[in-house]
Coordinates of C-alpha atoms in Angstrom, one line a residue:
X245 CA -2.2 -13.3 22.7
X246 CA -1.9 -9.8 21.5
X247 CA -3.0 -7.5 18.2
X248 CA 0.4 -6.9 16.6
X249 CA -0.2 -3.8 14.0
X250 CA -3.0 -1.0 13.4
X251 CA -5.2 1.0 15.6
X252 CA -5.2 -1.5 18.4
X253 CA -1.6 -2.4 18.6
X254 CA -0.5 -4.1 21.7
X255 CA -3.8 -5.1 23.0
X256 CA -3.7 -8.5 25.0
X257 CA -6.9 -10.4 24.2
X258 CA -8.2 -13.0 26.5
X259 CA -8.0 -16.7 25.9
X260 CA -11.4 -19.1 26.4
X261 CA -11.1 -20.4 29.3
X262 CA -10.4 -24.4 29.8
X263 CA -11.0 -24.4 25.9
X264 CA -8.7 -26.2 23.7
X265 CA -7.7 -23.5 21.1
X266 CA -4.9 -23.3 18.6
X267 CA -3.6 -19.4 18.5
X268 CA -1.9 -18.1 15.2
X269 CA 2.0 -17.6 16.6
X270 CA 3.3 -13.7 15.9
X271 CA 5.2 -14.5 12.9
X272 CA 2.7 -16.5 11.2
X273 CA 0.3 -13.6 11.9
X274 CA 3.0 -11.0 10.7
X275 CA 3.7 -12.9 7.7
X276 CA 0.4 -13.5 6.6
X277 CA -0.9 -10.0 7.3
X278 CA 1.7 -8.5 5.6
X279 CA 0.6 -10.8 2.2
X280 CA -2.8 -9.4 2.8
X281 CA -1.7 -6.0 2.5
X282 CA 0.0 -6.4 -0.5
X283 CA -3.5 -8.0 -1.9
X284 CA -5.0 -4.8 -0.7
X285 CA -8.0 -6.9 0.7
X286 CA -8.3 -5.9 4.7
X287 CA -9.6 -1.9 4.3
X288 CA -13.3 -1.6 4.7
X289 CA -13.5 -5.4 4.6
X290 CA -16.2 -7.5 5.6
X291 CA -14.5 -10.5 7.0
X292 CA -15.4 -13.7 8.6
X293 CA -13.3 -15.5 10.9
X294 CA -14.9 -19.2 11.4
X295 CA -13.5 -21.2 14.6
X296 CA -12.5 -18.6 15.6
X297 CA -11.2 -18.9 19.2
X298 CA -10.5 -15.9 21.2
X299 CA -10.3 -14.1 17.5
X300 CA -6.9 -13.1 17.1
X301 CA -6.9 -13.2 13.3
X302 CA -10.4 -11.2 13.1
X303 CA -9.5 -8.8 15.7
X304 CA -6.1 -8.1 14.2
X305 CA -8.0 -7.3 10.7
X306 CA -10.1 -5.3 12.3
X307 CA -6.9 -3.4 14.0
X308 CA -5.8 -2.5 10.7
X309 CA -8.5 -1.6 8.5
X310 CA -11.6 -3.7 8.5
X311 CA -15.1 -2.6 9.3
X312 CA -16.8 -5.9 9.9
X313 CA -16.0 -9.1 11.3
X314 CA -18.3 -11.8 11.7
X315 CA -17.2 -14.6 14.3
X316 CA -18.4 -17.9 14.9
X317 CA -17.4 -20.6 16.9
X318 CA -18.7 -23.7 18.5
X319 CA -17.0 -22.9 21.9
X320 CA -19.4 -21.5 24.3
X321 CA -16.0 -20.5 26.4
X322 CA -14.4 -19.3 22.9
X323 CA -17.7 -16.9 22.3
X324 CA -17.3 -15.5 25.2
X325 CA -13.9 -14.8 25.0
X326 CA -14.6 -12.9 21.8
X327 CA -17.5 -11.0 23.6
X328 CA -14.9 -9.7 25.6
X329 CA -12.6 -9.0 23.7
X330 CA -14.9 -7.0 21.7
X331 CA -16.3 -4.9 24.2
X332 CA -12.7 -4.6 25.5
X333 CA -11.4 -3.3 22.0
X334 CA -14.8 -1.0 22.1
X335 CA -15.2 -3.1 18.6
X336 CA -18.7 -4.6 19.8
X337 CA -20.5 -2.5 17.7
X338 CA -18.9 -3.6 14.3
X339 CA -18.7 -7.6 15.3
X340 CA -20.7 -10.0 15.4
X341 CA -20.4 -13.4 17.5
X342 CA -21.5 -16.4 16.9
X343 CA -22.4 -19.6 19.1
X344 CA -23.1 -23.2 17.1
X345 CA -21.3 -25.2 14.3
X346 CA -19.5 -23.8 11.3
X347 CA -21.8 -25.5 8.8
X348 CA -24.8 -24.8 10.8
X349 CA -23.8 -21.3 10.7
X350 CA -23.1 -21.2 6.3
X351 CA -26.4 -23.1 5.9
X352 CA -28.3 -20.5 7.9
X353 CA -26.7 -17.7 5.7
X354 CA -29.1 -16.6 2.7
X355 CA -28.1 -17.6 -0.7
X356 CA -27.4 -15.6 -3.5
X357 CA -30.7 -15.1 -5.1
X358 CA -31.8 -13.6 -1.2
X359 CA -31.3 -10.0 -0.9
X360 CA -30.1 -10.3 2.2
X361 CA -27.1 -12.5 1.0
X362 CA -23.9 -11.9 2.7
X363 CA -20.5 -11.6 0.9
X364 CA -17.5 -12.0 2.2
X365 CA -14.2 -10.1 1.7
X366 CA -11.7 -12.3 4.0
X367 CA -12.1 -15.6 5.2
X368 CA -10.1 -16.9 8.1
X369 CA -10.8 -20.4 8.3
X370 CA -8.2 -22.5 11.0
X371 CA -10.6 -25.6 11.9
X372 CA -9.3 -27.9 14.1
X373 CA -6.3 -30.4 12.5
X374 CA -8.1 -33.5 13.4
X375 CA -11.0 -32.1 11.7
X376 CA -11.1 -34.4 8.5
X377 CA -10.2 -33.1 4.8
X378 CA -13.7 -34.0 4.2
X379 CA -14.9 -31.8 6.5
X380 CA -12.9 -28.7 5.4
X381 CA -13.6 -29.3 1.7
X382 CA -17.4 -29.1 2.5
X383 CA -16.9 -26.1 4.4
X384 CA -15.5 -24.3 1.8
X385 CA -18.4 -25.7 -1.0
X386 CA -20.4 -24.2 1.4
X387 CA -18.4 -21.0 1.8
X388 CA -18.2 -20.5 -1.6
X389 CA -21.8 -19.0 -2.0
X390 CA -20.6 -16.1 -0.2
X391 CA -17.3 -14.8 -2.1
X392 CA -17.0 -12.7 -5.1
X393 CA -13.9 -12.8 -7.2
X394 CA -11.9 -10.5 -5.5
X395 CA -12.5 -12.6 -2.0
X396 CA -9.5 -14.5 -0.6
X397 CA -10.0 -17.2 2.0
X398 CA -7.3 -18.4 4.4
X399 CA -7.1 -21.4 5.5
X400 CA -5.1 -22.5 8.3
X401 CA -4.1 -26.5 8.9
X402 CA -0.8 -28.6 9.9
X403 CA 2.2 -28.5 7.6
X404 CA 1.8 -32.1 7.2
X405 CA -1.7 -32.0 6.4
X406 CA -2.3 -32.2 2.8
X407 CA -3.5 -29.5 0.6
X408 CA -6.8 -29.1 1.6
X409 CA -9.4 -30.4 -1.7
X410 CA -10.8 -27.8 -3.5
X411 CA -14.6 -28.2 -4.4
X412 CA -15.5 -26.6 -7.9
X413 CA -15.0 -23.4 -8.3
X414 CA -12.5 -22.4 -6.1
X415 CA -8.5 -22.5 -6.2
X416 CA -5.8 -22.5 -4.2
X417 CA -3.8 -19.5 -5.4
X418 CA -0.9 -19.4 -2.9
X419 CA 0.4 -21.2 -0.5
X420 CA 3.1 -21.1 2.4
X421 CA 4.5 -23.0 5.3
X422 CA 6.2 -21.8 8.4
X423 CA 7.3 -24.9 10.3
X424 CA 4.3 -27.0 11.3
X425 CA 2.0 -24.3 9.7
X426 CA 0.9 -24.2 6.7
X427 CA -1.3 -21.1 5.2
X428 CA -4.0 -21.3 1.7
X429 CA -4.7 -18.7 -0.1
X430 CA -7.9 -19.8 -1.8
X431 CA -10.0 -17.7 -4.4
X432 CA -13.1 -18.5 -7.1
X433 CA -11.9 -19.7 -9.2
X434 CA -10.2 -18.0 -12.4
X435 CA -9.3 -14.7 -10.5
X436 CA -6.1 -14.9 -8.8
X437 CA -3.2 -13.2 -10.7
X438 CA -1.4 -16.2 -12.3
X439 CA 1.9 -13.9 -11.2
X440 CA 1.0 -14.9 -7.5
X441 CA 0.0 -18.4 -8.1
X442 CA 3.3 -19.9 -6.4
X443 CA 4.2 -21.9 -3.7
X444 CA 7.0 -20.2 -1.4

């Protein structure tokens, strides 16, 4: 796996080892960061990228324009990939990994009324496809405590998974398949420019 654009171009990151993880293919990463781009969402962003592997999609944010990527995955192997790739990348100092269960990890983040409340520009959620749609709509009513309206969570699963179920207050906004992967675009609700609100 390698960073494909930005300051790190080229870089080959290291995969966990013996750990049964699901990279994002070049052209789904091209294609996707590209539509990011255009949303003008990745400069100075504070992104979290949740099962997050050996963190191609975090890193590659971080390659082109993002200060701060939190990472989080249940994988001791997987966190230590992303340790490494971090201090490989000389990124350590703007990342943050994290060891333990997705919820787990949003429940333990300080709500809104806290002042240490985190917000989050960029998502990158790609759970696991036999993780239920139960699951992954929880995750994101957990999620949603953390985004303001000009957030945007991605949301990886199998083209012939459904759409994953939105809880209250937040949307799908766009979404797009390439073979047997198929991307969310998911926003609060009431945001997303109804232009972009298609279906390619």
């Amino acid at each position: 796996m390698r960073i494909i654009a930005g300051a790190h171009k080229g870089a080959k990151l290291t995969s966990p080892s013996g750990a049964n993880t699901r990279p994002t293919s070049d052209r789904v990463k091209e294609s996707l960061f590209s539509m990011l781009d255009g949303y003008g969402v990745l400069q100075a962003a504070n992104v979290l990228d949740l099962f997050a592997g050996s963190g191609g999609l975090g890193f590659e944010a971080m390659s082109r324009g993002a200060a701060q990527v939190d990472f989080v995955d249940s994988s001791l192997a997987a966190t230590r990939a992303l340790e490494s790739n971090a201090d490989k990348l000389g990124l350590d100092h703007s990342s943050e990994v994290h060891t333990g269960d997705v919820l787990h990890y949003l429940s333990g983040l300080p709500g809104q009324e806290d002042p240490e409340s985190r917000v989050f520009d960029l998502v990158f959620m790609d759970p696991p496809y036999p993780l239920g749609e139960d699951a992954v709509t929880q995750i994101l009513r957990r999620l949603s405590a953390h985004l303001d309206m000009e957030s945007i969570v991605v949301v990886e699963r199998a083209a012939r998974s459904p759409e994953p179920t939105m809880p209250d207050g937040l949307e799908v906004f766009r979404a797009k398949t390439f073979g047997e992967t198929a991307i969310h675009f998911v926003q609060l609700s009431g945001e997303a420019d109804t232009d972009q609100k298609t279906a390619d």
